Coordinates of C-alpha atoms and ligand atoms in Angstrom, one line a residue:
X1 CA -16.0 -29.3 22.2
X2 CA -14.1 -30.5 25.0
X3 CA -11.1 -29.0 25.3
X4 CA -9.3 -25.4 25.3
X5 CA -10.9 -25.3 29.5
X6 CA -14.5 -24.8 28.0
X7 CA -17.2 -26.4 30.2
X8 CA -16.2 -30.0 29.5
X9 CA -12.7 -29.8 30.1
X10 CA -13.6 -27.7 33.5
X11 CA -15.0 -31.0 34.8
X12 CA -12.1 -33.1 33.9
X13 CA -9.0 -31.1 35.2
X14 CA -8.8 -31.2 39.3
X15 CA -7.7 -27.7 38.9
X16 CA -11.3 -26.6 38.4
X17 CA -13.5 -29.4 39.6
X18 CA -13.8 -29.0 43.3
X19 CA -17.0 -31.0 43.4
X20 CA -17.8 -33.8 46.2
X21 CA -20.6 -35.0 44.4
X22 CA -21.3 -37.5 41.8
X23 CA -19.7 -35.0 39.4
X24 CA -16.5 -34.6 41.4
X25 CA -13.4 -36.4 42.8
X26 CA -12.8 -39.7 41.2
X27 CA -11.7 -39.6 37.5
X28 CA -15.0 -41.6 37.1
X29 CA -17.2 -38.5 38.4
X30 CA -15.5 -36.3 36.9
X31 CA -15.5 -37.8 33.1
X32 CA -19.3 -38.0 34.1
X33 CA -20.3 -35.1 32.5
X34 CA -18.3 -35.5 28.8
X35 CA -19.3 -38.9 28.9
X36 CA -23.4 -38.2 29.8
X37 CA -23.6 -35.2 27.1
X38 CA -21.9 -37.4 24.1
X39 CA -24.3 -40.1 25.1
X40 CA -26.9 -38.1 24.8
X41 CA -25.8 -36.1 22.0
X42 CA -25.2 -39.6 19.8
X43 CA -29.2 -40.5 21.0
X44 CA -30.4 -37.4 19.7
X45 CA -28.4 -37.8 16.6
X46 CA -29.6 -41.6 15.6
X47 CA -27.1 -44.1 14.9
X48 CA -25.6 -42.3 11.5
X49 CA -24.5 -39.3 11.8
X50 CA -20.7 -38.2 12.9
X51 CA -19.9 -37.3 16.1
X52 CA -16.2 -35.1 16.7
X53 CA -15.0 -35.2 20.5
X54 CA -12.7 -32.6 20.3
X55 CA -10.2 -34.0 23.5
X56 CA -7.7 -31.9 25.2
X57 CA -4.8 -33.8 25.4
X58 CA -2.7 -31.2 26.8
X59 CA -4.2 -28.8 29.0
X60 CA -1.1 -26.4 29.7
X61 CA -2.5 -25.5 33.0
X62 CA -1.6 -26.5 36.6
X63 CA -3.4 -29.4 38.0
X64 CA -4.6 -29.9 34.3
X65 CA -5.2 -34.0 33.5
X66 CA -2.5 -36.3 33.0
X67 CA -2.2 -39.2 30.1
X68 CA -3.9 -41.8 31.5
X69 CA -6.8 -39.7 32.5
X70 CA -7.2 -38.5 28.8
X71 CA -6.7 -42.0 27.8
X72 CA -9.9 -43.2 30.3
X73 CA -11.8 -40.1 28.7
X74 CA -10.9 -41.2 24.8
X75 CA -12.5 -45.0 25.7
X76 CA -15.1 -43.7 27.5
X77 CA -16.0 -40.5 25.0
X78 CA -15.7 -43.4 22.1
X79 CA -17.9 -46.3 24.3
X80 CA -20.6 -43.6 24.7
X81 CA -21.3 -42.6 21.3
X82 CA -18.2 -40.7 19.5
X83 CA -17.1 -41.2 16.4
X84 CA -13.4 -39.3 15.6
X85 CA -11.6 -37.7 18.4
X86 CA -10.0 -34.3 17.3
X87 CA -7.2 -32.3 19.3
X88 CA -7.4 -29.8 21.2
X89 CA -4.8 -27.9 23.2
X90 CA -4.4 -25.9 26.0
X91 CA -6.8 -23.8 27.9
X92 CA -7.4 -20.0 26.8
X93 CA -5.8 -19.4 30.7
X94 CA -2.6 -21.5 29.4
X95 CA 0.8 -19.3 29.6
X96 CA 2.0 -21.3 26.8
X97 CA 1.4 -20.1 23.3
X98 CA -0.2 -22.5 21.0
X99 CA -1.5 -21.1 17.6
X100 CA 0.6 -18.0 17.0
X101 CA 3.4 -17.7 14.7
X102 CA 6.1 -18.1 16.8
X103 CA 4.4 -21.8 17.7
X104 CA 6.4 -24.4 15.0
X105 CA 4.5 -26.1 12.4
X106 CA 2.1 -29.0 13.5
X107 CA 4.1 -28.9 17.0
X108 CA 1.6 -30.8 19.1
X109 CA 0.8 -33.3 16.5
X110 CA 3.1 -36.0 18.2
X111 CA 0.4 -36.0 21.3
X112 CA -2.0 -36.8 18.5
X113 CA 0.4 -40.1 17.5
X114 CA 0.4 -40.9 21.3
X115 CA -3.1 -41.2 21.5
X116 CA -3.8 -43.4 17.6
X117 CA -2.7 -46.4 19.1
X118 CA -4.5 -46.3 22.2
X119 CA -7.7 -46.2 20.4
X120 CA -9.8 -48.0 17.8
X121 CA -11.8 -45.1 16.2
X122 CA -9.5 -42.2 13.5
X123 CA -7.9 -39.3 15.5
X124 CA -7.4 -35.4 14.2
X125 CA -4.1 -33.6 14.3
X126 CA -4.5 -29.8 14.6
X127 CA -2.9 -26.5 15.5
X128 CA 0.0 -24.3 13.0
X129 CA -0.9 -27.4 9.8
X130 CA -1.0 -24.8 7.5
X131 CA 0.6 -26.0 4.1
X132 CA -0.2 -29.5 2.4
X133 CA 2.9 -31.0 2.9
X134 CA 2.8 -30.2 6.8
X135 CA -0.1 -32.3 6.4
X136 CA 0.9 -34.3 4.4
X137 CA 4.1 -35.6 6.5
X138 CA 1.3 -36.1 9.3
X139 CA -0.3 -38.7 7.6
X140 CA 2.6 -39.9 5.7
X141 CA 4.0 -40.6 8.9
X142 CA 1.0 -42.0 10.8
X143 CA 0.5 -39.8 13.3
X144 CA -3.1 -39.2 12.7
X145 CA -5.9 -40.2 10.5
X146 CA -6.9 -36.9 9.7
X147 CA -5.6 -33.1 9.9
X148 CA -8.1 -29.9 10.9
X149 CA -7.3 -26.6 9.9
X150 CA -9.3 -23.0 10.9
X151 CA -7.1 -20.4 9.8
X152 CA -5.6 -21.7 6.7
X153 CA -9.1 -21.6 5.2
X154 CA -9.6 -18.4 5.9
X155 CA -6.4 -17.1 3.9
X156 CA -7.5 -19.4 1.0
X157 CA -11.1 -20.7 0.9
X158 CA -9.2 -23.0 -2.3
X159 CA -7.1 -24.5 -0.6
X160 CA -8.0 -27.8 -1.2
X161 CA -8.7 -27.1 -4.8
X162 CA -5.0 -25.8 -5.5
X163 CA -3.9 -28.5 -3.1
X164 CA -5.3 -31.5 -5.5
X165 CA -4.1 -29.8 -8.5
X166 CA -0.6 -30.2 -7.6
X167 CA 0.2 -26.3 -6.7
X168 CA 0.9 -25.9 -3.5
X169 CA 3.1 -22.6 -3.7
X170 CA 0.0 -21.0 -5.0
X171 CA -2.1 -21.8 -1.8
X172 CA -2.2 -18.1 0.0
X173 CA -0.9 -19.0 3.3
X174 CA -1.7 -18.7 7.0
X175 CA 1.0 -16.6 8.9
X176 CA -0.9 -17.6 11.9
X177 CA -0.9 -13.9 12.9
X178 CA -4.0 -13.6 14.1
X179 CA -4.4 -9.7 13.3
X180 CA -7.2 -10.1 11.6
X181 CA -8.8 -13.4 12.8
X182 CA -8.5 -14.3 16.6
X183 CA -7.9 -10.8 17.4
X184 CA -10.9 -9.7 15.7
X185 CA -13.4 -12.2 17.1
X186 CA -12.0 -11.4 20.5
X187 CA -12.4 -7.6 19.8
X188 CA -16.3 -8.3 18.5
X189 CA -15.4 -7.5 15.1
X190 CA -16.2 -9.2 12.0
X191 CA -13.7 -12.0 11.6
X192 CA -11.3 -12.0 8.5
X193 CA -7.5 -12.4 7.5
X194 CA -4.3 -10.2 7.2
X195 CA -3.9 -12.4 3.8
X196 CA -7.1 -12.4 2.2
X197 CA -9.3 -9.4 3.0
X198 CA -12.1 -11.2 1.2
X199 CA -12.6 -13.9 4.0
X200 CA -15.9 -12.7 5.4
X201 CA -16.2 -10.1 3.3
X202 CA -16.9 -12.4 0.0
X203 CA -20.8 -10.8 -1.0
X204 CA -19.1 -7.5 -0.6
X205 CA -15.2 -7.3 -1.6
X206 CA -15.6 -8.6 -4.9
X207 CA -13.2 -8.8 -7.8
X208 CA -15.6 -8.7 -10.7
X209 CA -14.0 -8.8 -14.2
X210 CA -13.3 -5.3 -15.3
X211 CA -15.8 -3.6 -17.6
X212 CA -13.0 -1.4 -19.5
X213 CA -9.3 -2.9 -18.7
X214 CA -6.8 0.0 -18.3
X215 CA -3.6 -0.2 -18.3
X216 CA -2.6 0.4 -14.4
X217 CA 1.2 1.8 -12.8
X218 CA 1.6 0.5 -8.7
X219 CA 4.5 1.8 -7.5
X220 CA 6.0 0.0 -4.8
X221 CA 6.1 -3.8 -4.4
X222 CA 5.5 -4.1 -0.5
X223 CA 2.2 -5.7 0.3
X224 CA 0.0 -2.9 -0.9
X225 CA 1.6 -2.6 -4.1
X226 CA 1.4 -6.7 -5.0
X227 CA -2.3 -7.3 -3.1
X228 CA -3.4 -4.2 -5.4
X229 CA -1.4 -5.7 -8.4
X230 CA -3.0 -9.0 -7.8
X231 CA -6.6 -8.0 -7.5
X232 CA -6.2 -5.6 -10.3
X233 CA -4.6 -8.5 -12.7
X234 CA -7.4 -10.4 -11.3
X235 CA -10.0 -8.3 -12.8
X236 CA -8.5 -8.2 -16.6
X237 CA -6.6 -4.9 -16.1
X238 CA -2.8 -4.7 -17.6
X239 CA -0.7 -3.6 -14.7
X240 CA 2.9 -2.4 -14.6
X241 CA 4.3 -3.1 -11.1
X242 CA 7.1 -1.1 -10.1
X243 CA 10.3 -1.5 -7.0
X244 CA 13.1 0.2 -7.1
X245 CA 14.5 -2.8 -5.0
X246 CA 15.7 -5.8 -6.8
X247 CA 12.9 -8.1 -4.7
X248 CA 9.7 -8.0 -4.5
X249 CA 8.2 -7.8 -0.5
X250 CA 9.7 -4.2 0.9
X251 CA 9.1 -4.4 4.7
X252 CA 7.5 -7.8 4.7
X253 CA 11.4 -9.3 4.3
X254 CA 12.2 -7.2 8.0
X255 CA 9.5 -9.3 9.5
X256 CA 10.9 -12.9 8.2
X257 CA 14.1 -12.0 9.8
X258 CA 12.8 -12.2 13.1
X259 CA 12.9 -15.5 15.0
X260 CA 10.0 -16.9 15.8
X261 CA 8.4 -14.8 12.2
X262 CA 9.9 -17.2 9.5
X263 CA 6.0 -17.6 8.0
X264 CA 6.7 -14.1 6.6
X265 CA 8.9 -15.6 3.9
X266 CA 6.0 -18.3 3.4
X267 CA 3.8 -15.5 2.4
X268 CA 6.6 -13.6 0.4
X269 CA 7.3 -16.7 -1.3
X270 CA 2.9 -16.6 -2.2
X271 CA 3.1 -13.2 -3.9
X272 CA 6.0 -14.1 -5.7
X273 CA 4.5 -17.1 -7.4
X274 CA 0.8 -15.5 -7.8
X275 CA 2.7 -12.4 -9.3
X276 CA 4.5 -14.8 -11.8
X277 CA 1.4 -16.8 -12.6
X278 CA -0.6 -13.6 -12.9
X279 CA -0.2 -11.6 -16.5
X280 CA 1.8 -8.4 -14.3
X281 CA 4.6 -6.4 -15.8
X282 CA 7.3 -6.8 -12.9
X283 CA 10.4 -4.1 -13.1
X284 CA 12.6 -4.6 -10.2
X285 CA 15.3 -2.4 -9.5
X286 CA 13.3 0.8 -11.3
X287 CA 11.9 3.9 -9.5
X288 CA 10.3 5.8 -12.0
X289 CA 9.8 9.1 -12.6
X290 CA 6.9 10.9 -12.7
X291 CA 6.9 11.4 -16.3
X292 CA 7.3 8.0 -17.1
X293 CA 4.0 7.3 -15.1
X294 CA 2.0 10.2 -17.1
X295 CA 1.0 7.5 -20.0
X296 CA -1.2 5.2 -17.4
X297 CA -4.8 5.0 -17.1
X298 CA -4.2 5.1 -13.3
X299 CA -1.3 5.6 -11.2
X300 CA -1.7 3.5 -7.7
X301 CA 1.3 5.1 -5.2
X302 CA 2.7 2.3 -2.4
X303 CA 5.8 3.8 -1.6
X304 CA 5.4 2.6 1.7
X305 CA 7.5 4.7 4.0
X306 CA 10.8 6.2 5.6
X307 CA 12.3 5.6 9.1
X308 CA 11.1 9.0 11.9
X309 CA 14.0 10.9 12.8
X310 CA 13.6 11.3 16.6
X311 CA 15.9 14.4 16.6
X312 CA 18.5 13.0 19.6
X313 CA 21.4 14.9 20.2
X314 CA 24.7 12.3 18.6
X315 CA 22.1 9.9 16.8
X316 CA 24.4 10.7 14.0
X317 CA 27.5 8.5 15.9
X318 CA 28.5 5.2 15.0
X319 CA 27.0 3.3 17.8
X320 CA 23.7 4.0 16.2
X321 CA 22.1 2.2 13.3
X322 CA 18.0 1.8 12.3
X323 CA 16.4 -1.7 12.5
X324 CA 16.4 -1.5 8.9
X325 CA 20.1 -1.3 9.1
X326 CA 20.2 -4.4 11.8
X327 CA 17.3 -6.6 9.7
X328 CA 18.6 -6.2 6.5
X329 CA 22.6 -7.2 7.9
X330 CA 23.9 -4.2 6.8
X331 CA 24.9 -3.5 10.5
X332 CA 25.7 -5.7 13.1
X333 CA 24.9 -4.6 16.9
X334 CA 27.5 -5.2 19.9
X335 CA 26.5 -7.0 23.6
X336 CA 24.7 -4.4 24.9
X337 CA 22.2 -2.6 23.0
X338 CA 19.5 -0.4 23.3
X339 CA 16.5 -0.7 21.6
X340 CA 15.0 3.2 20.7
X341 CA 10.9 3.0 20.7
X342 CA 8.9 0.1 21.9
X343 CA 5.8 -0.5 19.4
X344 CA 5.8 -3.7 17.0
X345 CA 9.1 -3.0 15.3
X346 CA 11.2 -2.8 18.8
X347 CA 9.6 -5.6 19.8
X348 CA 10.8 -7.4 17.1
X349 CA 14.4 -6.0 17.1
X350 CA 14.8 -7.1 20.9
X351 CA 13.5 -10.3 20.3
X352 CA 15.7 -10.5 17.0
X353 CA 18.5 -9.5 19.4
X354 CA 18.6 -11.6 22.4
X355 CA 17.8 -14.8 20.0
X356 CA 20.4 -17.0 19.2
X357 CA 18.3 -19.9 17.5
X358 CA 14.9 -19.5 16.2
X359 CA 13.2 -22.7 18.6
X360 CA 10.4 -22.3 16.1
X361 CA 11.6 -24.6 13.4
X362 CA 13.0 -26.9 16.5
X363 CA 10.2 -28.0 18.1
X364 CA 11.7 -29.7 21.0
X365 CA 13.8 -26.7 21.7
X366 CA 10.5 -24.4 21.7
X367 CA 8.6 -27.3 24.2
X368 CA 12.2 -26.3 26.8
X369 CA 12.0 -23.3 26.1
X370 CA 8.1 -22.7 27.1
X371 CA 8.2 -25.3 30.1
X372 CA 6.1 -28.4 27.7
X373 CA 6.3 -32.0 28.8
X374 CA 4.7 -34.6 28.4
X375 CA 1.4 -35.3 30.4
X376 CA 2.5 -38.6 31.2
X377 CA 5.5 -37.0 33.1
X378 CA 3.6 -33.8 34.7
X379 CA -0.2 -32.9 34.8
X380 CA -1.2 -30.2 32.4
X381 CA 1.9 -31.3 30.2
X382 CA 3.6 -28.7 32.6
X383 CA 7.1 -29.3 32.8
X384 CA 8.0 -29.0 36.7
X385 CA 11.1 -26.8 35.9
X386 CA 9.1 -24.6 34.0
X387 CA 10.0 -22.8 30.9
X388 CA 14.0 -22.9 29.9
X389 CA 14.7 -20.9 27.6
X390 CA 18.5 -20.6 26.3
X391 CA 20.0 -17.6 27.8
X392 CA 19.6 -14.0 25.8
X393 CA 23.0 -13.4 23.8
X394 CA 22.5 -9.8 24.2
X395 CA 21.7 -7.6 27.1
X396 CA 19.0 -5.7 25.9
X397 CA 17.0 -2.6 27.2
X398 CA 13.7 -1.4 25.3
X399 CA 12.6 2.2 25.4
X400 CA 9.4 4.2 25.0
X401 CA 8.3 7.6 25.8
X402 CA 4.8 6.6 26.3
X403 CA 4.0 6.2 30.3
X404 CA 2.4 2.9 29.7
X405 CA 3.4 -0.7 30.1
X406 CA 5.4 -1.8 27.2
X407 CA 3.5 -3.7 24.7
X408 CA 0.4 -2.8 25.5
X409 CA -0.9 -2.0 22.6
X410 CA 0.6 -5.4 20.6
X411 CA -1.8 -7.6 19.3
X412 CA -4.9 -8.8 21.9
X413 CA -4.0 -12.5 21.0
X414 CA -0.1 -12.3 20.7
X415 CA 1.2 -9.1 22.8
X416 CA 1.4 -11.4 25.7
X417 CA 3.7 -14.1 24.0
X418 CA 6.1 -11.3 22.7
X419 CA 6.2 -9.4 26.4
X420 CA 6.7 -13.2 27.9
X421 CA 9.2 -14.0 25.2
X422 CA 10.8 -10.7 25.6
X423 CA 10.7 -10.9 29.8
X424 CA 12.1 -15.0 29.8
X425 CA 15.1 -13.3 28.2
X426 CA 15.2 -10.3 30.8
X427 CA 14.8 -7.5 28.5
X428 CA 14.9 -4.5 30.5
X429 CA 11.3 -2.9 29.6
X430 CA 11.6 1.3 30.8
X431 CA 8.4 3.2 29.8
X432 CA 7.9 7.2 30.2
X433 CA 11.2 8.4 29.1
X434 CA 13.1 11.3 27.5
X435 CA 15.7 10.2 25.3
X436 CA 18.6 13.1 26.4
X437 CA 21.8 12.4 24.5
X438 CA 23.7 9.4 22.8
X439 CA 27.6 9.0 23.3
X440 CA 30.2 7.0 23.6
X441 CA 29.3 5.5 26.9
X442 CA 25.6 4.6 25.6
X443 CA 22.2 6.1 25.6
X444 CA 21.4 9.1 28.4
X445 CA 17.7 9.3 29.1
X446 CA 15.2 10.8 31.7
X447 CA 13.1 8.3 33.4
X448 CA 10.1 9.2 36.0
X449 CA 12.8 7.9 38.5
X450 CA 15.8 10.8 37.0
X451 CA 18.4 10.7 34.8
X452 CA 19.8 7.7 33.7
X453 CA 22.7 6.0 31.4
X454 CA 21.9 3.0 29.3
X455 CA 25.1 1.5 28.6
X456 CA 25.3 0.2 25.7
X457 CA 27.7 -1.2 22.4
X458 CA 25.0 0.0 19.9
X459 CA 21.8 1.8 19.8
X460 CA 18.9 0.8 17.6
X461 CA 16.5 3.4 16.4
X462 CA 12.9 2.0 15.8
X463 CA 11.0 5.1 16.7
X464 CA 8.3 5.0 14.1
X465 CA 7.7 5.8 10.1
X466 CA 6.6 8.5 8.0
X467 CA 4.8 8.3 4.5
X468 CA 7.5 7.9 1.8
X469 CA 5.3 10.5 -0.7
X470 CA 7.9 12.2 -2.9
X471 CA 6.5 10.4 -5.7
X472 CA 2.5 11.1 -4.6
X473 CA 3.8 15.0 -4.4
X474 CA 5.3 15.3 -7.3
X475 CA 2.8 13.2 -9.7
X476 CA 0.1 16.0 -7.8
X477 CA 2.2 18.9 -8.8
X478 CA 1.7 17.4 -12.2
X479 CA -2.0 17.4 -12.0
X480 CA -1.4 13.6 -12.3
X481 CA -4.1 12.1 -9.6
X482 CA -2.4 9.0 -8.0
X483 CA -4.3 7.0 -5.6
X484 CA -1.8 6.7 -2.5
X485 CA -2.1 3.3 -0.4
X486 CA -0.2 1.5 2.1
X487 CA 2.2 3.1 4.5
X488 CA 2.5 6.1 1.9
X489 CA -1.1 6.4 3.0
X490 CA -0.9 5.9 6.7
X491 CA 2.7 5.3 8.2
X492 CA 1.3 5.2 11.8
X493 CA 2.4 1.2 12.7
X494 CA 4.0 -1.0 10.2
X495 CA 0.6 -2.6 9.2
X496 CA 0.7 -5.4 6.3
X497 CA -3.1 -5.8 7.0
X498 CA -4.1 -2.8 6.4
X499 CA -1.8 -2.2 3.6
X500 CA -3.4 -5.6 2.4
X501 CA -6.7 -4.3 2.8
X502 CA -6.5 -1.0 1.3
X503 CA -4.6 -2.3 -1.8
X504 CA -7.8 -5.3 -2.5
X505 CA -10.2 -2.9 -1.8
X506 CA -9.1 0.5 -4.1
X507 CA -8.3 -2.5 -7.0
X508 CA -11.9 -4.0 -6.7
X509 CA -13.0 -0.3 -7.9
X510 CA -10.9 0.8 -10.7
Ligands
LIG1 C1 -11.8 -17.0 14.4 C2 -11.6 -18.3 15.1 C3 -12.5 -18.7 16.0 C4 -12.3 -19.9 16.7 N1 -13.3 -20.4 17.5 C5 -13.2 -21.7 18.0 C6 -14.2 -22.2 18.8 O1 -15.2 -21.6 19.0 N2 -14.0 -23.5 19.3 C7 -12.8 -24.2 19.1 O2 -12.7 -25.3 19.5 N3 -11.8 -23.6 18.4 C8 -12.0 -22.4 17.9 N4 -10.9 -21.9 17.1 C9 -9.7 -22.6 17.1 C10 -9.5 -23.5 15.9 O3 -10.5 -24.6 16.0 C11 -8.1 -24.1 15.8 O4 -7.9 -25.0 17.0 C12 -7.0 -23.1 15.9 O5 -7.3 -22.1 15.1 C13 -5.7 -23.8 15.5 O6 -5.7 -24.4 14.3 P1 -5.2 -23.6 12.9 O7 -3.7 -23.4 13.1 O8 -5.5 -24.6 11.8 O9 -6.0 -22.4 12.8 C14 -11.1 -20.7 16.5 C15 -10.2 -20.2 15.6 C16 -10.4 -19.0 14.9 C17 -9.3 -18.5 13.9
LIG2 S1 -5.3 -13.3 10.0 FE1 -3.3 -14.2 10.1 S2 -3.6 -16.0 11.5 FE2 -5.6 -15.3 10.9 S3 -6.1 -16.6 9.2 FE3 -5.2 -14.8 8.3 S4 -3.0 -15.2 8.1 FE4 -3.9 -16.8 9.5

């Protein structure tokens, strides 16, 4: 492991290696230690088995090492006893995403290609190669030997199975969100994924073939409703699966309308073809009634939920729509705009907002954007002019009542690219205020500084959820015991893993 800035890769870069020893100062010294530790690894290994350098061949770091210095390292690393060189990229200190959603599709894997020529042994493409023909066009083009993947195994341990067969659109697919992965091995918890609750979980989430099948109502078609319909159909039981929209997905379709989010429609796309492959009753554009639901063994409520009304005087003028209004096009927002409530959904609206053209399915657009060259050109692969991203095409403030900074509670592993994303664009962020009045003029709040006008076209309410649970009600006024999941559950934060979760979970028991 000699990249990411782990131990290795501290005694390569100049920016950490302040030795004057043997160890330090000439490239020589300091490839000393990579070099001594894979000789001595390949002795203690015997001549046979394979040896994987993992090489970082852009550090995304200041005074990180430059091409010719990794180039040295791969001959070296090779000479002393390696067998495949993998690639790593940037250290965990790097300002520069490089696995999260927002990074495109196999975006460093033209370093990878720089490097195959330069040496005689196979090289490793990696980061965001997350469907097989992402991988395939790798090899296809000759950019590497091989491809590595981490997460995509975790959202489908059968990948390769499904892969070989031909059906790749049945391959559950890594959203590179890290909610439930990277942000749970960095929190001490049990690693697993937003997609497949089962990863690391397998001895004890199990989907055993129902004793008795029953015929089984879900209500609501978000991802509760289809993981619940999924595991249910799974275990042998006949389920109904209601929407009263004319798609399957609910809320997941708000998130694959944000730039920089587009995997969300990968992952809609999944459900849709496991739902079709899967023996599940689909009626679209039907909200039953309760009494239709009385003949099921089991009712299962997802209902998911129903924008918060945050009670501000003129929220009822026309310069103020919701974010489902905005994401869905059914309303389009002015120049200036301000963005009501600051949790995961404003986030998202603000970036939505001030982005004209999603750089994550233009790869050299997102390396201008986040300040990538080349490290042939700058050391670290740090451009000199830093990141340049195209200018915001809205002026955009975000607003919370919380006194905190903004963003704070986003995810561990990501928060930081949305706030840098967000900032780059120069998103006014105003924590601790009271939201007075909306008019003509814009939004009047209170801020710890005093009362203050946000001029603005348009105002954009995204201050939170509550459980949609009409239907939960009045199946319980019916004595009819429905088991409510998903944001008709909990409406707290818009949480797909969680509603994920719960869904797998209560169908692995009915
Ligand atoms: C839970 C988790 C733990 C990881 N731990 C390590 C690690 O210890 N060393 C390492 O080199 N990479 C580690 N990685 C990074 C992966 O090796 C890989 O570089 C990264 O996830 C990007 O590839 P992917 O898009 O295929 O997931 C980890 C990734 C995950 C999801
Ligand atoms: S939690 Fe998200 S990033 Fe992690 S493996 Fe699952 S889908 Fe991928």
């Amino acid at each position: 492991m000699g990249s990411e800035g782990y131990f290795l890769n501290q005694f390569l870069a100049p920016r950490t290696n302040c030795r004057e020893d043997r160890w330090g100062g000439s490239l020589e010294n300091r490839m000393r230690l990579p070099v001594e530790v894979v000789a001595r690894v390949r002795a203690a290994l015997g001549p046979e088995k394979l040896l994987i350098y993992r090489i970082s061949l852009l550090d995304l770091v200041t005074e990180g090492q430059e091409w010719s210095e990794i180039v040295a390292l791969a001959h070296a690393v090779t000479e002393a006893g390696a067998d495949v060189l993998n690639t790593g990229i940037g250290w965990h200190e790097a300002r520069v995403p490089t696995i999260v959603t927002s990074v495109p599709r196999a975006a460093f894997a033209h370093l990878t290609a720089k490097l195959r020529p330069e040496v005689s042994v196979p090289v490793i493409a990696s980061n965001r190669i997350n469907t097989p023909q992402v991988a395939e066009t790798i090899l296809a083009q000759g950019q590497a030997d091989m491809v590595s993947m981490a997460r995509p195994f975790l959202a489908d341990p059968n990948f390769v199975a499904t892969a070989a067969r031909g059906e790749a659109a049945r391959i559950a697919p890594c959203i590179a969100c890290n909610q439930a992965c990277l942000d749970h091995t960095f929190s001490g918890k049990l690693s697993s994924c937003l997609v497949n609750p089962r990863a690391c979980h397998e001895t004890e989430l199990v989907l055993a073939p129902a004793s008795a099948p029953r015929r089984i109502a879900v209500v609501g078609a978000g991802p509760a409703g289809l993981s619940s319909a999924l595991a249910l159909a799974e275990r042998g039981h006949a389920v109904t699966l209601f929407d009263k929209a004319d798609r399957i997905g609910g809320q997941l379709h708000y998130a694959a309308a944000i730039p920089g989010k587009e995997e969300f429609r990968g992952l809609i796309d999944w459900f849709e073809a496991e739902i079709g492959a899967r023996t599940v009753d689909l009626r679209l554009g039907h909200a039953p009634e309760p009494d239709e639901l009385t003949g099921f063994d089991e009712v299962i409520v997802a209902t998911g939920v129903r924008p918060r009304d945050p009670g501000i005087p003129g929220q009822e003028g026309p310069n103020v729509i919701s974010y489902a209004d905005l994401l869905s096009g059914r309303a389009q927002a002015g120049p200036r705009v301000a963005v009501v409530g600051a949790g995961g959904i404003g986030f998202d609206v603000a970036e939505y907002l001030v982005t004209g053209h999603s750089t994550t399915i233009d790869p050299p657009a997102w390396r201008t954007e986040w300040g990538v060259s080349d490290p042939s050109v700058a050391r670290g692969g740090l451009a000199p002019e830093g990141p340049r991203p195209d200018p915001a095409i809205r002026r955009v403030t975000l607003l919370q009542r919380k006194a905190e900074k903004l963003g704070k509670r986003l995810g561990k592993t990501t928060g930081w690219v949305h706030r840098a994303g967000l900032q780059m664009r120069a998103v006014e962020m105003l924590g601790g205020v009271s939201y007075e009045r909306i008019d003509a003029q814009g939004l009047h709040v209170t801020t710890p500084d005093g009362p203050r006008l946000i001029e603005a076209d348009t105002i954009v309410l995204c201050a939170g959820q509550e459980s949609e649970r009409g239907l939960a009600d009045a199946l319980l006024s019916r004595g009819v015991a429905a088991h409510v999941i998903g944001g008709a559950e909990v409406a707290a934060e818009l949480d797909a893993k969680r509603a994920i979760d719960r869904g797998t979970r209560l169908a692995a028991t009915l």
